[in-house]
Amino acid sequence: MESFGVRLHRAMRERGPLCVGIDPHPGLLARWGLPDDVSGLDRFARTVTEALGDQVAVVKPQSAFFERFGSRGVAVLESTIRQLRDAGSLVLLDVKRGDIGSTVAAYAAAYLDPSSPLYVDAVTASPYLGVGSLAPMFDTATRHGGGVFVLALTSNPEGGAVQRARGADGRTVAQAVIDEIAQLNAGAEPLGSMGLVVGATIGDTGHDLSRVNGPLLAPGLGAQGATAADLRTVFGPALSGVLPSYSRQVLAAGPDPAALRAAAEQAAAECRRVLDAPKLTDGSVTER
Ligand SMILES: O=c1ccn([C@@H]2O[C@H](COP(=O)(O)O)[C@@H](O)[C@H]2O)c(=O)[nH]1
């Protein structure tokens, strides 16, 4: 099977660089006139899938909003994943898993092995038990053409206290994570399969993302306050690997499918203006 990096690179070229999250917050269910129960969850996820599954490169269901309904919510997640796959978008499950290696192997089997009912193209993972503890996820992903997005610099204000702490070698925790992921992607073309999560809200932190050679998922746009223009400040010369991610800003346009598609198209257009901008000779970019 083709690697996740190859498949993602093609999807971003053909459909545009955009990830839309499925985050059925109770407030959004109410806004859409849906009950806060499994039937509302199912209708919400189905509507987003039918509206956007054949339009955007990546759809990112947020597992927590399905898990809160127990096994019936997870069953909705399974069918949402199947429907998204049939519609042609890549599925990135936001589960932020991490543990000791032997347990990470079970998470890898749950999400990255094609025989699992929850099999997806990629997952988010937490590196705070050590990036090396995620090796079973990297191995299973590589074997089956999947991807892993590891938290590096998250979009929430509390993240910095942990992620920007410095180790004995003077690097921040985040830079150490970034460097380990860069090693895994070394030599991959056109893009490695191991990604990072870097919030669009964080400003210029001085971290070096230039050697990652993998996708950079950028949440925090829209509802958390970041704009497409912020991508330039956060990512600088690493802009070409950025996958901007919106949940509530796009979802708030529903439940009308045409309005959801228009909101996603507008978000994509705003990001494209920044991501497609020509590079200046000093490596910075100018907006089109
Ligand atoms: O650093 C991170 C990592 C993950 N997220 C997730 O992305 C979406 C953001 O939703 P919005 O409605 O666009 O704010 C959500 O599922 C988060 O859990 C993040 O925001 N920041």
Short mmCIF file of C-alpha atoms and ligand atoms in Angstrom, two decimals:
data_model
loop_
_atom_site.label_atom_id
_atom_site.label_comp_id
_atom_site.label_asym_id
_atom_site.label_seq_id
_atom_site.Cartn_x
_atom_site.Cartn_y
_atom_site.Cartn_z
CA MET A 1 0.00 0.00 0.00
CA GLU A 2 1.11 3.57 -0.65
CA SER A 3 2.41 5.39 2.40
CA PHE A 4 0.20 7.82 4.29
CA GLY A 5 2.57 10.66 3.34
CA VAL A 6 2.08 9.92 -0.37
CA ARG A 7 -1.69 9.61 0.01
CA LEU A 8 -1.96 12.79 2.08
CA HIS A 9 0.23 14.75 -0.30
CA ARG A 10 -2.03 13.71 -3.20
CA ALA A 11 -5.25 14.45 -1.29
CA MET A 12 -3.99 17.92 -0.34
CA ARG A 13 -3.04 18.63 -3.94
CA GLU A 14 -6.33 17.37 -5.40
CA ARG A 15 -8.76 18.60 -2.71
CA GLY A 16 -6.82 21.44 -1.13
CA PRO A 17 -4.98 21.51 2.20
CA LEU A 18 -7.84 21.35 4.67
CA CYS A 19 -8.85 19.15 7.58
CA VAL A 20 -12.34 19.51 9.06
CA GLY A 21 -13.07 18.08 12.49
CA ILE A 22 -16.26 16.31 13.50
CA ASP A 23 -16.72 17.60 17.06
CA PRO A 24 -20.36 17.14 18.07
CA HIS A 25 -20.33 19.47 21.08
CA PRO A 26 -23.64 19.51 23.04
CA GLY A 27 -24.00 23.20 22.07
CA LEU A 28 -23.64 22.39 18.38
CA LEU A 29 -26.19 19.56 18.58
CA ALA A 30 -28.63 22.05 20.16
CA ARG A 31 -27.82 24.68 17.52
CA TRP A 32 -28.56 22.13 14.81
CA GLY A 33 -31.90 21.26 16.48
CA LEU A 34 -30.67 17.78 17.40
CA PRO A 35 -31.11 15.92 20.69
CA ASP A 36 -28.04 15.42 22.89
CA ASP A 37 -28.18 11.63 22.51
CA VAL A 38 -26.94 8.89 20.19
CA SER A 39 -29.54 9.65 17.52
CA GLY A 40 -28.41 13.33 17.49
CA LEU A 41 -24.78 12.24 17.34
CA ASP A 42 -25.51 9.91 14.42
CA ARG A 43 -27.45 12.57 12.46
CA PHE A 44 -24.73 15.18 13.08
CA ALA A 45 -21.85 12.93 11.99
CA ARG A 46 -23.80 11.65 8.97
CA THR A 47 -24.63 15.21 7.84
CA VAL A 48 -20.99 16.35 8.06
CA THR A 49 -19.83 13.21 6.28
CA GLU A 50 -22.35 13.58 3.44
CA ALA A 51 -21.58 17.30 3.06
CA LEU A 52 -17.79 17.20 3.24
CA GLY A 53 -16.56 13.62 2.81
CA ASP A 54 -16.14 14.06 -0.94
CA GLN A 55 -14.79 17.62 -0.69
CA VAL A 56 -12.02 17.95 1.90
CA ALA A 57 -8.68 16.14 2.05
CA VAL A 58 -8.95 15.00 5.66
CA VAL A 59 -11.80 14.64 8.13
CA LYS A 60 -10.89 14.41 11.82
CA PRO A 61 -13.53 12.88 14.10
CA GLN A 62 -12.85 13.84 17.71
CA SER A 63 -13.20 10.52 19.54
CA ALA A 64 -14.20 12.09 22.88
CA PHE A 65 -17.53 13.32 21.54
CA PHE A 66 -18.42 9.78 20.42
CA GLU A 67 -17.02 8.02 23.51
CA ARG A 68 -19.21 10.11 25.82
CA PHE A 69 -22.19 8.02 24.60
CA GLY A 70 -20.45 4.72 25.45
CA SER A 71 -20.55 1.68 23.18
CA ARG A 72 -23.40 3.10 21.07
CA GLY A 73 -21.36 6.27 20.48
CA VAL A 74 -18.35 4.19 19.46
CA ALA A 75 -20.63 2.27 17.06
CA VAL A 76 -21.55 5.63 15.47
CA LEU A 77 -17.83 6.42 15.23
CA GLU A 78 -17.21 3.10 13.45
CA SER A 79 -19.92 3.77 10.88
CA THR A 80 -18.77 7.39 10.45
CA ILE A 81 -15.25 6.15 9.69
CA ARG A 82 -16.65 3.71 7.09
CA GLN A 83 -18.80 6.41 5.45
CA LEU A 84 -15.89 8.86 5.31
CA ARG A 85 -13.67 6.23 3.76
CA ASP A 86 -16.34 5.46 1.12
CA ALA A 87 -16.65 9.19 0.38
CA GLY A 88 -12.93 9.38 -0.33
CA SER A 89 -11.55 11.57 2.43
CA LEU A 90 -8.66 10.47 4.60
CA VAL A 91 -9.73 9.84 8.19
CA LEU A 92 -7.59 11.19 11.03
CA LEU A 93 -8.97 10.02 14.37
CA ASP A 94 -8.19 12.52 17.13
CA VAL A 95 -7.65 10.21 20.14
CA LYS A 96 -4.30 11.47 21.50
CA ARG A 97 -3.26 8.03 22.73
CA GLY A 98 0.02 7.25 24.50
CA ASP A 99 1.23 4.68 27.06
CA ILE A 100 4.02 2.22 27.72
CA GLY A 101 5.10 0.47 24.53
CA SER A 102 3.29 -2.84 25.12
CA THR A 103 -0.02 -0.99 25.56
CA VAL A 104 0.69 1.33 22.64
CA ALA A 105 0.89 -1.87 20.56
CA ALA A 106 -2.77 -2.50 21.45
CA TYR A 107 -3.70 1.07 20.46
CA ALA A 108 -1.86 0.52 17.20
CA ALA A 109 -3.90 -2.64 16.60
CA ALA A 110 -7.11 -0.77 17.44
CA TYR A 111 -6.63 2.14 15.04
CA LEU A 112 -3.93 1.36 12.48
CA ASP A 113 -4.48 -2.31 11.64
CA PRO A 114 -6.86 -2.76 8.69
CA SER A 115 -8.59 -5.70 10.44
CA SER A 116 -9.90 -3.43 13.24
CA PRO A 117 -13.43 -1.96 13.14
CA LEU A 118 -11.90 1.40 14.15
CA TYR A 119 -9.22 1.31 11.45
CA VAL A 120 -8.37 4.82 10.21
CA ASP A 121 -5.73 6.43 8.02
CA ALA A 122 -4.02 8.22 10.90
CA VAL A 123 -4.30 8.99 14.61
CA THR A 124 -3.08 11.64 17.01
CA ALA A 125 -0.69 10.45 19.72
CA SER A 126 0.76 11.87 22.94
CA PRO A 127 4.56 11.65 23.37
CA TYR A 128 4.73 12.28 27.12
CA LEU A 129 5.73 8.72 27.95
CA GLY A 130 8.62 9.24 25.53
CA VAL A 131 8.48 9.35 21.72
CA GLY A 132 10.13 5.89 21.72
CA SER A 133 7.12 4.40 23.52
CA LEU A 134 5.06 5.19 20.40
CA ALA A 135 7.24 2.91 18.24
CA PRO A 136 4.51 0.24 17.87
CA MET A 137 2.24 2.91 16.37
CA PHE A 138 4.97 4.08 13.97
CA ASP A 139 5.70 0.46 12.96
CA THR A 140 2.06 -0.53 12.43
CA ALA A 141 1.38 2.70 10.55
CA THR A 142 4.36 2.14 8.29
CA ARG A 143 3.34 -1.47 7.62
CA HIS A 144 -0.21 -0.53 6.58
CA GLY A 145 0.21 2.88 4.94
CA GLY A 146 -0.99 4.83 7.97
CA GLY A 147 0.15 7.96 9.75
CA VAL A 148 0.65 9.23 13.30
CA PHE A 149 0.42 12.88 14.37
CA VAL A 150 2.40 13.44 17.56
CA LEU A 151 1.64 16.38 19.86
CA ALA A 152 4.48 18.91 19.79
CA LEU A 153 3.20 22.45 20.50
CA THR A 154 -0.49 22.27 21.23
CA SER A 155 -2.97 25.08 20.65
CA ASN A 156 -4.10 25.44 24.30
CA PRO A 157 -2.44 28.02 26.57
CA GLU A 158 -1.56 25.40 29.24
CA GLY A 159 0.59 23.35 26.86
CA GLY A 160 3.64 25.61 26.98
CA ALA A 161 4.53 24.83 30.61
CA VAL A 162 5.32 21.24 29.65
CA GLN A 163 6.21 21.55 25.99
CA ARG A 164 8.57 24.52 26.30
CA ALA A 165 10.42 23.20 29.36
CA ARG A 166 14.10 22.61 28.57
CA GLY A 167 15.98 19.37 28.99
CA ALA A 168 19.65 18.85 29.89
CA ASP A 169 20.75 19.42 26.28
CA GLY A 170 19.07 22.85 26.19
CA ARG A 171 16.37 21.81 23.74
CA THR A 172 12.73 22.23 24.68
CA VAL A 173 10.60 19.11 25.14
CA ALA A 174 8.76 20.10 21.95
CA GLN A 175 12.00 20.47 19.96
CA ALA A 176 13.11 17.01 21.11
CA VAL A 177 9.78 15.58 19.88
CA ILE A 178 10.10 17.50 16.60
CA ASP A 179 13.65 16.19 16.05
CA GLU A 180 12.66 12.56 16.72
CA ILE A 181 9.80 12.76 14.23
CA ALA A 182 12.12 14.40 11.68
CA GLN A 183 14.44 11.38 11.98
CA LEU A 184 11.56 9.00 11.23
CA ASN A 185 10.69 10.94 8.08
CA ALA A 186 14.24 11.38 6.79
CA GLY A 187 14.49 10.70 3.07
CA ALA A 188 10.75 10.19 2.50
CA GLU A 189 9.33 11.72 -0.67
CA PRO A 190 7.27 13.77 -1.26
CA LEU A 191 6.26 13.73 2.44
CA GLY A 192 6.88 11.43 5.41
CA SER A 193 3.99 9.72 7.18
CA MET A 194 4.75 10.79 10.72
CA GLY A 195 3.27 14.18 11.52
CA LEU A 196 3.22 16.69 14.32
CA VAL A 197 0.48 18.74 15.96
CA VAL A 198 1.42 22.41 16.16
CA GLY A 199 -1.32 24.84 17.15
CA ALA A 200 -2.03 27.84 14.92
CA THR A 201 -2.52 29.89 18.10
CA ILE A 202 1.04 29.72 19.46
CA GLY A 203 2.76 32.55 17.59
CA ASP A 204 6.45 32.56 16.76
CA THR A 205 8.04 30.20 19.29
CA GLY A 206 11.43 29.87 17.62
CA HIS A 207 11.12 26.11 17.20
CA ASP A 208 12.81 24.60 14.17
CA LEU A 209 10.29 22.73 12.01
CA SER A 210 12.38 22.90 8.85
CA ARG A 211 13.57 19.27 8.89
CA VAL A 212 10.30 17.54 9.82
CA ASN A 213 9.54 16.43 6.25
CA GLY A 214 6.10 15.34 7.42
CA PRO A 215 2.63 16.82 7.80
CA LEU A 216 2.03 19.55 10.39
CA LEU A 217 -1.55 19.49 11.67
CA ALA A 218 -2.55 23.02 12.70
CA PRO A 219 -5.61 23.13 14.99
CA GLY A 220 -6.71 26.27 16.79
CA LEU A 221 -8.06 28.09 13.73
CA GLY A 222 -11.46 29.75 14.01
CA ALA A 223 -13.08 29.01 17.37
CA GLN A 224 -9.80 29.20 19.31
CA GLY A 225 -8.95 32.54 17.75
CA ALA A 226 -6.19 31.86 15.23
CA THR A 227 -6.58 33.01 11.63
CA ALA A 228 -5.08 31.73 8.40
CA ALA A 229 -2.63 34.65 8.50
CA ASP A 230 -1.22 33.28 11.78
CA LEU A 231 0.01 30.19 9.91
CA ARG A 232 2.73 32.33 8.38
CA THR A 233 4.01 33.44 11.81
CA VAL A 234 3.85 29.98 13.38
CA PHE A 235 5.27 27.90 10.51
CA GLY A 236 7.43 30.32 8.47
CA PRO A 237 9.55 28.31 6.03
CA ALA A 238 7.79 25.04 7.02
CA LEU A 239 4.44 26.18 5.55
CA SER A 240 4.42 23.63 2.74
CA GLY A 241 3.68 20.74 5.13
CA VAL A 242 0.86 22.48 7.00
CA LEU A 243 -2.60 20.89 7.19
CA PRO A 244 -4.91 23.56 8.66
CA SER A 245 -7.71 22.15 10.82
CA TYR A 246 -11.08 23.68 11.67
CA SER A 247 -13.89 22.17 13.69
CA ARG A 248 -16.42 24.53 15.33
CA GLN A 249 -16.04 27.39 12.84
CA VAL A 250 -17.10 25.16 9.94
CA LEU A 251 -19.58 23.04 11.93
CA ALA A 252 -21.41 26.14 13.16
CA ALA A 253 -22.56 26.72 9.56
CA GLY A 254 -24.66 23.51 9.62
CA PRO A 255 -26.92 21.65 9.44
CA ASP A 256 -27.55 22.82 5.87
CA PRO A 257 -25.09 20.77 3.75
CA ALA A 258 -24.61 23.60 1.24
CA ALA A 259 -23.73 26.01 4.07
CA LEU A 260 -21.27 23.48 5.53
CA ARG A 261 -19.61 23.10 2.13
CA ALA A 262 -19.46 26.88 1.68
CA ALA A 263 -17.89 27.34 5.14
CA ALA A 264 -15.27 24.69 4.40
CA GLU A 265 -14.55 26.23 1.00
CA GLN A 266 -14.11 29.66 2.56
CA ALA A 267 -11.73 28.29 5.20
CA ALA A 268 -9.76 26.46 2.52
CA ALA A 269 -9.55 29.58 0.34
CA GLU A 270 -8.25 31.69 3.26
CA CYS A 271 -5.58 29.09 4.04
CA ARG A 272 -4.64 28.64 0.39
CA ARG A 273 -3.91 32.39 0.10
CA VAL A 274 -1.24 31.94 2.79
CA LEU A 275 0.02 28.45 1.95
CA ASP A 276 0.33 29.08 -1.80
CA ALA A 277 2.01 32.46 -1.37
CA PRO A 278 5.35 32.76 -3.15
CA LYS A 279 8.43 32.47 -0.94
CA LEU A 280 10.71 35.49 -0.65
CA THR A 281 14.46 34.99 -0.92
CA ASP A 282 14.90 35.06 2.87
CA GLY A 283 12.49 32.09 3.21
CA SER A 284 9.56 34.21 4.45
CA VAL A 285 6.35 34.37 2.47
CA THR A 286 4.09 37.05 1.09
CA GLU A 287 0.32 36.73 0.78
CA ARG A 288 -1.26 36.35 -2.65
O1 LIG B 1 -3.31 21.19 20.06
C1 LIG B 1 -4.43 20.74 19.81
C2 LIG B 1 -4.65 19.43 19.48
C3 LIG B 1 -5.90 19.02 19.14
N1 LIG B 1 -6.94 19.89 19.12
C4 LIG B 1 -8.26 19.37 18.72
O2 LIG B 1 -8.66 20.01 17.52
C5 LIG B 1 -10.04 20.38 17.57
C6 LIG B 1 -10.18 21.87 17.55
O3 LIG B 1 -11.52 22.23 17.49
P1 LIG B 1 -12.00 23.75 17.18
O4 LIG B 1 -13.47 23.67 17.30
O5 LIG B 1 -11.57 24.08 15.78
O6 LIG B 1 -11.37 24.61 18.20
C7 LIG B 1 -10.60 19.72 18.83
O7 LIG B 1 -11.06 18.44 18.50
C8 LIG B 1 -9.39 19.63 19.73
O8 LIG B 1 -9.48 18.56 20.65
C9 LIG B 1 -6.73 21.19 19.45
O9 LIG B 1 -7.66 22.03 19.43
N2 LIG B 1 -5.46 21.59 19.77
#
